[in-house]
PDB file of C-alpha atoms in Angstrom:
ATOM      1  CA  MET A 895      92.366  99.095  97.158  1.00 78.00           C
ATOM      2  CA  LEU A 896      94.949  99.902  94.462  1.00 80.00           C
ATOM      3  CA  ARG A 897      93.027  97.831  91.910  1.00 79.00           C
ATOM      4  CA  LYS A 898      89.727  99.428  92.918  1.00 81.00           C
ATOM      5  CA  HIS A 899      91.158 102.830  91.994  1.00 81.00           C
ATOM      6  CA  ASN A 900      92.728 101.592  88.739  1.00 80.00           C
ATOM      7  CA  LEU A 901      96.267 102.207  89.941  1.00 84.00           C
ATOM      8  CA  ARG A 902      98.892 100.175  88.078  1.00 89.00           C
ATOM      9  CA  TYR A 903     101.426  99.012  90.651  1.00 92.00           C
ATOM     10  CA  ALA A 904     104.250  96.597  91.370  1.00 95.00           C
ATOM     11  CA  LEU A 905     105.460  95.426  94.756  1.00 95.00           C
ATOM     12  CA  PHE A 906     109.209  95.778  95.141  1.00 93.00           C
ATOM     13  CA  GLY A 907     111.633  96.215  98.038  1.00 92.00           C
ATOM     14  CA  ALA A 908     111.735  93.693 100.893  1.00 93.00           C
ATOM     15  CA  VAL A 909     108.446  92.003  99.963  1.00 94.00           C
ATOM     16  CA  ALA A 910     109.858  91.216  96.507  1.00 96.00           C
ATOM     17  CA  VAL A 911     113.185  90.182  98.056  1.00 96.00           C
ATOM     18  CA  ASN A 912     111.344  87.800 100.377  1.00 95.00           C
ATOM     19  CA  TYR A 913     109.493  86.303  97.406  1.00 96.00           C
ATOM     20  CA  TRP A 914     112.455  85.935  95.019  1.00 97.00           C
ATOM     21  CA  GLY A 915     115.441  85.741  97.379  1.00 97.00           C
ATOM     22  CA  GLU A 916     116.427  85.180 100.973  1.00 95.00           C
ATOM     23  CA  PRO A 917     113.731  86.287 103.452  1.00 92.00           C
ATOM     24  CA  ARG A 918     114.487  89.139 105.819  1.00 91.00           C
ATOM     25  CA  GLY A 919     112.519  91.321 108.189  1.00 90.00           C
ATOM     26  CA  THR A 920     110.899  94.580 107.141  1.00 89.00           C
ATOM     27  CA  ARG A 921     108.488  97.152 108.515  1.00 88.00           C
ATOM     28  CA  ASP A 922     107.381  98.593 105.202  1.00 91.00           C
ATOM     29  CA  ILE A 923     105.745  97.503 101.994  1.00 91.00           C
ATOM     30  CA  ASP A 924     107.064  99.244  98.871  1.00 93.00           C
ATOM     31  CA  PHE A 925     104.878  99.826  95.823  1.00 91.00           C
ATOM     32  CA  MET A 926     105.783 101.537  92.576  1.00 92.00           C
ATOM     33  CA  VAL A 927     102.541 103.183  91.470  1.00 91.00           C
ATOM     34  CA  ALA A 928     101.677 104.790  88.136  1.00 88.00           C
ATOM     35  CA  VAL A 929      99.407 107.566  89.399  1.00 79.00           C
ATOM     36  CA  GLU A 930      98.776 109.093  85.998  1.00 66.00           C
ATOM     37  CA  GLU A 931      96.719 106.028  85.144  1.00 51.00           C
ATOM     38  CA  GLY A 932      94.510 105.993  88.203  1.00 61.00           C
ATOM     39  CA  ASN A 933      92.793 107.854  90.938  1.00 76.00           C
ATOM     40  CA  ILE A 934      95.387 108.435  93.646  1.00 82.00           C
ATOM     41  CA  GLU A 935      93.125 111.000  95.313  1.00 83.00           C
ATOM     42  CA  GLY A 936      90.321 108.432  95.606  1.00 84.00           C
ATOM     43  CA  PHE A 937      92.782 105.906  96.994  1.00 85.00           C
ATOM     44  CA  THR A 938      94.237 108.280  99.617  1.00 87.00           C
ATOM     45  CA  SER A 939      90.744 109.463 100.583  1.00 88.00           C
ATOM     46  CA  GLU A 940      89.595 105.885 101.146  1.00 88.00           C
ATOM     47  CA  ALA A 941      92.795 105.118 103.086  1.00 89.00           C
ATOM     48  CA  ARG A 942      92.141 108.084 105.401  1.00 91.00           C
ATOM     49  CA  LYS A 943      88.523 106.943 105.912  1.00 91.00           C
ATOM     50  CA  ALA A 944      89.904 103.524 106.918  1.00 89.00           C
ATOM     51  CA  GLY A 945      91.905 105.260 109.664  1.00 90.00           C
ATOM     52  CA  TRP A 946      95.272 105.211 107.944  1.00 92.00           C
ATOM     53  CA  SER A 947      97.587 108.232 108.133  1.00 92.00           C
ATOM     54  CA  VAL A 948      98.523 109.376 104.626  1.00 93.00           C
ATOM     55  CA  TYR A 949     101.468 111.649 103.854  1.00 93.00           C
ATOM     56  CA  THR A 950     101.772 113.136 100.366  1.00 90.00           C
ATOM     57  CA  PRO A 951     104.942 113.547  98.271  1.00 91.00           C
ATOM     58  CA  GLU A 952     104.880 117.248  99.121  1.00 92.00           C
ATOM     59  CA  GLU A 953     104.836 116.447 102.847  1.00 93.00           C
ATOM     60  CA  MET A 954     107.538 113.791 102.418  1.00 91.00           C
ATOM     61  CA  GLY A 955     109.768 115.970 100.221  1.00 91.00           C
ATOM     62  CA  SER A 956     110.173 113.089  97.776  1.00 91.00           C
ATOM     63  CA  ASN A 957     108.360 111.120  95.082  1.00 90.00           C
ATOM     64  CA  LYS A 958     106.349 108.927  97.452  1.00 91.00           C
ATOM     65  CA  TYR A 959     103.219 108.702  99.546  1.00 91.00           C
ATOM     66  CA  VAL A 960     103.631 107.137 102.989  1.00 93.00           C
ATOM     67  CA  ILE A 961     100.733 105.355 104.638  1.00 92.00           C
ATOM     68  CA  ASN A 962     100.933 104.414 108.317  1.00 91.00           C
ATOM     69  CA  PHE A 963      98.642 101.646 109.466  1.00 86.00           C
ATOM     70  CA  PRO A 964      96.986 102.208 112.874  1.00 85.00           C
ATOM     71  CA  ASP A 965      98.010 100.114 115.888  1.00 85.00           C
ATOM     72  CA  THR A 966     101.036  98.675 114.112  1.00 85.00           C
ATOM     73  CA  ALA A 967     104.607  99.609 113.269  1.00 87.00           C
ATOM     74  CA  MET A 968     103.962  98.726 109.605  1.00 89.00           C
ATOM     75  CA  PHE A 969     103.682 101.289 106.846  1.00 92.00           C
ATOM     76  CA  ALA A 970     103.479 101.384 103.066  1.00 91.00           C
ATOM     77  CA  GLU A 971     105.458 103.543 100.681  1.00 93.00           C
ATOM     78  CA  LEU A 972     103.818 104.287  97.342  1.00 91.00           C
ATOM     79  CA  TRP A 973     106.623 105.452  95.074  1.00 91.00           C
ATOM     80  CA  ILE A 974     105.744 107.536  92.020  1.00 90.00           C
ATOM     81  CA  PRO A 975     108.021 106.767  89.041  1.00 90.00           C
ATOM     82  CA  ARG A 976     110.407 109.564  88.135  1.00 88.00           C
ATOM     83  CA  PRO A 977     110.129 110.308  84.399  1.00 87.00           C
ATOM     84  CA  GLY A 978     112.935 108.752  82.372  1.00 87.00           C
ATOM     85  CA  SER A 979     114.164 106.648  85.290  1.00 88.00           C
ATOM     86  CA  TYR A 980     114.390 102.897  85.814  1.00 91.00           C
ATOM     87  CA  ASP A 981     111.248 103.211  87.966  1.00 90.00           C
ATOM     88  CA  GLU A 982     109.131 103.065  84.812  1.00 90.00           C
ATOM     89  CA  GLU A 983     110.906  99.872  83.718  1.00 91.00           C
ATOM     90  CA  LEU A 984     110.103  98.333  87.083  1.00 91.00           C
ATOM     91  CA  LEU A 985     106.386  98.857  86.393  1.00 92.00           C
ATOM     92  CA  ASN A 986     106.665  97.445  82.870  1.00 92.00           C
ATOM     93  CA  HIS A 987     108.298  94.195  84.035  1.00 93.00           C
ATOM     94  CA  ARG A 988     106.023  92.828  86.696  1.00 96.00           C
ATOM     95  CA  VAL A 989     104.287  89.491  87.141  1.00 97.00           C
ATOM     96  CA  LEU A 990     101.044  88.481  88.839  1.00 95.00           C
ATOM     97  CA  ARG A 991     101.781  86.078  91.704  1.00 94.00           C
ATOM     98  CA  LYS A 992     100.261  84.667  94.875  1.00 93.00           C
ATOM     99  CA  ILE A 993     102.863  85.953  97.325  1.00 88.00           C
ATOM    100  CA  PHE A 994     101.258  85.336 100.714  1.00 82.00           C
ATOM    101  CA  ARG A 995     100.921  81.701 101.708  1.00 82.00           C
ATOM    102  CA  ASP A 996      97.477  81.924 103.336  1.00 84.00           C
ATOM    103  CA  SER A 997      95.891  84.163 100.710  1.00 83.00           C
ATOM    104  CA  LYS A 998      94.282  83.266  97.405  1.00 87.00           C
ATOM    105  CA  ARG A 999      94.780  86.807  96.090  1.00 90.00           C
ATOM    106  CA  LYS A1000      97.427  87.558  93.546  1.00 93.00           C
ATOM    107  CA  PHE A1001      99.503  90.726  93.471  1.00 94.00           C
ATOM    108  CA  TRP A1002     101.661  92.411  90.853  1.00 96.00           C
ATOM    109  CA  ILE A1003     105.282  92.014  91.879  1.00 97.00           C
ATOM    110  CA  SER A1004     108.536  93.138  90.279  1.00 97.00           C
ATOM    111  CA  THR A1005     110.489  90.448  88.480  1.00 97.00           C
ATOM    112  CA  PRO A1006     113.683  89.276  90.179  1.00 98.00           C
ATOM    113  CA  GLU A1007     115.703  91.029  87.460  1.00 97.00           C
ATOM    114  CA  THR A1008     114.022  94.400  88.056  1.00 96.00           C
ATOM    115  CA  VAL A1009     114.520  94.070  91.810  1.00 96.00           C
ATOM    116  CA  ILE A1010     118.228  93.379  91.225  1.00 97.00           C
ATOM    117  CA  ILE A1011     118.715  96.332  88.851  1.00 96.00           C
ATOM    118  CA  HIS A1012     116.719  98.701  91.082  1.00 94.00           C
ATOM    119  CA  LYS A1013     118.843  97.724  94.076  1.00 94.00           C
ATOM    120  CA  LEU A1014     122.055  98.051  92.041  1.00 95.00           C
ATOM    121  CA  LEU A1015     121.025 101.586  91.091  1.00 92.00           C
ATOM    122  CA  HIS A1016     119.883 102.751  94.526  1.00 87.00           C
ATOM    123  CA  GLY A1017     121.291 100.261  96.973  1.00 79.00           C
ATOM    124  CA  GLY A1018     123.192 100.239 100.161  1.00 77.00           C
ATOM    125  CA  HIS A1019     124.822  97.464 102.164  1.00 78.00           C
ATOM    126  CA  LYS A1020     121.530  95.655 102.980  1.00 88.00           C
ATOM    127  CA  ASP A1021     120.532  95.762  99.318  1.00 93.00           C
ATOM    128  CA  PHE A1022     123.723  94.017  98.242  1.00 94.00           C
ATOM    129  CA  GLY A1023     122.912  91.012 100.448  1.00 95.00           C
ATOM    130  CA  ASP A1024     119.397  91.023  98.983  1.00 96.00           C
ATOM    131  CA  ILE A1025     120.830  90.906  95.454  1.00 97.00           C
ATOM    132  CA  VAL A1026     123.097  87.943  96.189  1.00 97.00           C
ATOM    133  CA  GLY A1027     120.151  86.165  97.852  1.00 97.00           C
ATOM    134  CA  ILE A1028     118.017  86.621  94.733  1.00 97.00           C
ATOM    135  CA  MET A1029     120.871  85.489  92.491  1.00 97.00           C
ATOM    136  CA  ASN A1030     121.362  82.388  94.643  1.00 97.00           C
ATOM    137  CA  ARG A1031     117.684  81.408  94.778  1.00 97.00           C
ATOM    138  CA  GLN A1032     116.777  82.214  91.172  1.00 97.00           C
ATOM    139  CA  GLY A1033     120.042  81.103  89.558  1.00 93.00           C
ATOM    140  CA  HIS A1034     119.708  80.019  85.931  1.00 94.00           C
ATOM    141  CA  VAL A1035     116.085  81.210  85.809  1.00 96.00           C
ATOM    142  CA  LEU A1036     117.291  84.822  85.774  1.00 97.00           C
ATOM    143  CA  ASP A1037     117.303  86.645  82.452  1.00 97.00           C
ATOM    144  CA  ARG A1038     121.060  87.169  82.266  1.00 95.00           C
ATOM    145  CA  ARG A1039     120.917  89.251  79.079  1.00 95.00           C
ATOM    146  CA  TYR A1040     118.389  91.659  80.634  1.00 96.00           C
ATOM    147  CA  LEU A1041     120.596  92.064  83.718  1.00 96.00           C
ATOM    148  CA  GLN A1042     123.699  92.631  81.633  1.00 95.00           C
ATOM    149  CA  LYS A1043     121.936  95.091  79.304  1.00 94.00           C
ATOM    150  CA  TRP A1044     120.777  97.304  82.179  1.00 94.00           C
ATOM    151  CA  ALA A1045     123.961  96.975  84.213  1.00 94.00           C
ATOM    152  CA  SER A1046     126.085  97.997  81.222  1.00 94.00           C
ATOM    153  CA  ARG A1047     124.330 101.383  81.009  1.00 93.00           C
ATOM    154  CA  ASN A1048     126.109 102.652  84.115  1.00 92.00           C
ATOM    155  CA  ARG A1049     129.734 101.979  85.081  1.00 94.00           C
ATOM    156  CA  ARG A1050     129.000 101.977  88.837  1.00 93.00           C
ATOM    157  CA  VAL A1051     126.078  99.570  88.367  1.00 93.00           C
ATOM    158  CA  MET A1052     128.169  97.233  86.192  1.00 95.00           C
ATOM    159  CA  SER A1053     130.928  97.258  88.795  1.00 95.00           C
ATOM    160  CA  ARG A1054     128.426  96.339  91.514  1.00 94.00           C
ATOM    161  CA  TYR A1055     126.840  93.674  89.284  1.00 95.00           C
ATOM    162  CA  ARG A1056     130.217  92.014  88.659  1.00 95.00           C
ATOM    163  CA  MET A1057     131.178  92.120  92.325  1.00 94.00           C
ATOM    164  CA  LEU A1058     127.880  90.662  93.555  1.00 95.00           C
ATOM    165  CA  ALA A1059     127.555  88.077  90.771  1.00 95.00           C
ATOM    166  CA  LYS A1060     130.997  86.748  91.757  1.00 95.00           C
ATOM    167  CA  GLU A1061     129.718  86.300  95.327  1.00 95.00           C
ATOM    168  CA  SER A1062     126.688  84.323  94.172  1.00 95.00           C
ATOM    169  CA  LEU A1063     126.465  80.609  93.463  1.00 95.00           C
ATOM    170  CA  TYR A1064     125.918  81.360  89.762  1.00 94.00           C
ATOM    171  CA  GLY A1065     128.675  83.925  89.262  1.00 93.00           C
ATOM    172  CA  ASP A1066     130.332  82.311  86.235  1.00 94.00           C
ATOM    173  CA  TRP A1067     127.003  81.963  84.447  1.00 93.00           C
ATOM    174  CA  LEU A1068     125.799  85.481  85.367  1.00 94.00           C
ATOM    175  CA  LEU A1069     129.052  86.982  84.112  1.00 94.00           C
ATOM    176  CA  GLU A1070     129.174  84.979  80.886  1.00 92.00           C
ATOM    177  CA  ASP A1071     129.339  87.176  77.761  1.00 85.00           C
ATOM    178  CA  ILE A1072     130.601  90.234  79.673  1.00 82.00           C
ATOM    179  CA  LYS A1073     133.766  91.697  78.241  1.00 67.00           C
TER     180      LYS A1073
END
């Protein structure tokens, strides 16, 4: 439905963690959505017609739409990028992948590097385990320079990056070139 309404999006959060890192349970599906490029009103209208409950950013008191799916505990969060934030970077670094085993459809998903940086910026204790899981599974495939460039922009993020990289299987490599 996002494509139908010309909404540029990227999956992130637990779905991206499950794709790039160590799988874990989740009840929500997180999307970063560039609403200025599409028809969010058409999308939410169609979602309501399908029987989904839709809550707007105004109702949520944040920069996201929440969509509850009927007869299930699952829901989707459609995050709207905050201007000047890393959210926009997350949308610019996405890849098209088949992420569900039994589906032929491909979805836009955040790169492992953008998931790591996003979680370093906003994360809590669960996010730190997610980061180490991605580092362990992706290892030398990760764009180390990209990670270091973004981590170095914020002292707290760099501190978290160093701590979590040391916990990963590829710590020495991930920390190479950092002074």
